[in-house]
Amino acid sequence: MSPRRNRPKGSGSSGRSAEDDRPGRYGGWQSSESWRGEDWSVRHVAGASAQGKAYRCPGCDQMIPDGVPHVVAWPEHAGVDDRRHWHKACWNAKDRRTPGVRRSRNAPGF
């Protein structure tokens, strides 16, 4: 019995390229939504793919710890700097939230 082959046959590359940014690469899927008259790109990030960094949700102004599934959303006409990480529930409730949600007094100030 021969050993198992780990690489696909006929593949000359040693792995994925830096340009390989398909929607499922980060453990989720990507869609397009319309909100406030703009088209938004929305990427759902799986918890296993959300490792190493915590983000602040613009919907509730609370932290999204690393390892927690969440949503990354940005206007389609904007660049990478306009991406925002949201809790899934906050993104789904974005129409019911008032603009300018304030943090409570005992919330962290960073």
Coordinates of C-alpha atoms in Angstrom, one line a residue:
M1 CA 0.0 0.0 0.0
S2 CA 1.4 3.4 -1.0
P3 CA 1.3 6.4 1.4
R4 CA -1.5 8.9 1.1
R5 CA -0.9 11.8 -1.2
N6 CA -1.7 15.2 0.5
R7 CA -1.4 17.4 -2.5
P8 CA -3.8 17.3 -5.5
K9 CA -2.4 15.6 -8.6
G10 CA -1.1 18.0 -11.3
S11 CA -0.9 21.0 -9.0
G12 CA 2.3 23.0 -9.5
S13 CA 1.6 25.4 -6.7
S14 CA 2.5 24.9 -3.0
G15 CA -0.7 26.4 -1.6
R16 CA -3.0 29.3 -1.8
S17 CA -1.9 32.6 -3.3
A18 CA -2.2 36.0 -1.5
E19 CA -4.9 37.0 -4.0
D20 CA -7.1 34.1 -3.0
D21 CA -9.8 36.0 -1.1
R22 CA -12.9 34.0 -1.8
P23 CA -15.8 34.5 0.7
G24 CA -15.5 31.0 2.3
R25 CA -11.8 31.4 3.1
Y26 CA -12.4 32.9 6.6
G27 CA -15.0 30.3 7.7
G28 CA -18.1 32.2 6.6
W29 CA -19.9 33.5 3.6
Q30 CA -20.3 36.9 2.0
S31 CA -23.4 38.6 0.7
S32 CA -24.6 42.0 -0.4
E33 CA -27.3 44.0 1.5
S34 CA -28.9 47.3 1.0
W35 CA -29.0 49.6 4.1
R36 CA -29.8 53.3 4.3
G37 CA -29.7 53.6 0.5
E38 CA -26.3 52.1 0.1
D39 CA -25.1 48.6 -0.9
W40 CA -23.1 46.9 1.8
S41 CA -20.8 43.9 1.6
V42 CA -21.4 41.6 4.5
R43 CA -19.1 38.8 5.5
H44 CA -20.1 36.4 8.2
V45 CA -17.0 35.2 10.1
A46 CA -17.0 31.9 12.0
G47 CA -15.7 31.7 15.5
A48 CA -12.7 29.5 14.6
S49 CA -11.6 32.1 12.1
A50 CA -12.0 35.1 14.4
Q51 CA -8.8 34.4 16.4
G52 CA -6.2 36.8 17.8
K53 CA -8.0 40.2 17.9
A54 CA -10.9 41.8 19.7
Y55 CA -13.1 44.4 18.0
R56 CA -15.6 47.0 19.2
C57 CA -19.1 46.6 17.7
P58 CA -20.5 49.9 16.4
G59 CA -24.1 48.7 17.1
C60 CA -23.8 48.3 20.9
D61 CA -20.3 49.8 21.5
Q62 CA -19.2 46.7 23.3
M63 CA -16.2 44.4 22.7
I64 CA -16.3 41.4 20.4
P65 CA -13.8 39.0 22.0
D66 CA -11.6 36.9 19.8
G67 CA -13.1 33.5 18.8
V68 CA -16.7 34.8 18.7
P69 CA -18.6 34.5 15.4
H70 CA -19.5 38.0 14.1
V71 CA -20.2 40.0 10.9
V72 CA -17.8 42.3 9.0
A73 CA -19.7 44.9 7.0
W74 CA -18.6 47.8 4.8
P75 CA -20.1 50.0 2.1
E76 CA -19.4 48.5 -1.4
H77 CA -18.0 51.8 -2.7
A78 CA -15.6 52.2 0.3
G79 CA -12.2 50.7 0.9
V80 CA -10.7 48.3 3.4
D81 CA -10.5 51.0 6.1
D82 CA -14.3 51.3 6.3
R83 CA -14.9 47.7 7.4
R84 CA -16.6 47.4 10.8
H85 CA -17.0 44.3 12.9
W86 CA -20.5 43.8 14.3
H87 CA -22.2 41.3 16.6
K88 CA -24.6 39.2 14.5
A89 CA -27.5 40.3 16.6
C90 CA -26.5 44.0 16.4
W91 CA -26.2 43.8 12.6
N92 CA -29.6 42.2 12.4
A93 CA -31.1 44.9 14.6
K94 CA -29.3 47.9 12.9
D95 CA -32.6 49.4 11.7
R96 CA -34.1 49.4 15.2
R97 CA -31.1 51.1 16.9
T98 CA -30.9 54.8 17.3
P99 CA -27.9 56.6 15.9
G100 CA -25.2 57.6 18.3
V101 CA -25.6 54.8 20.9
R102 CA -23.7 55.8 24.0
R103 CA -21.7 53.6 26.3
S104 CA -22.8 53.2 29.9
R105 CA -20.8 54.9 32.6
N106 CA -19.0 51.7 33.7
A107 CA -18.1 50.6 30.2
P108 CA -14.4 50.5 29.3
G109 CA -13.2 53.9 27.9
F110 CA -11.0 52.6 25.1

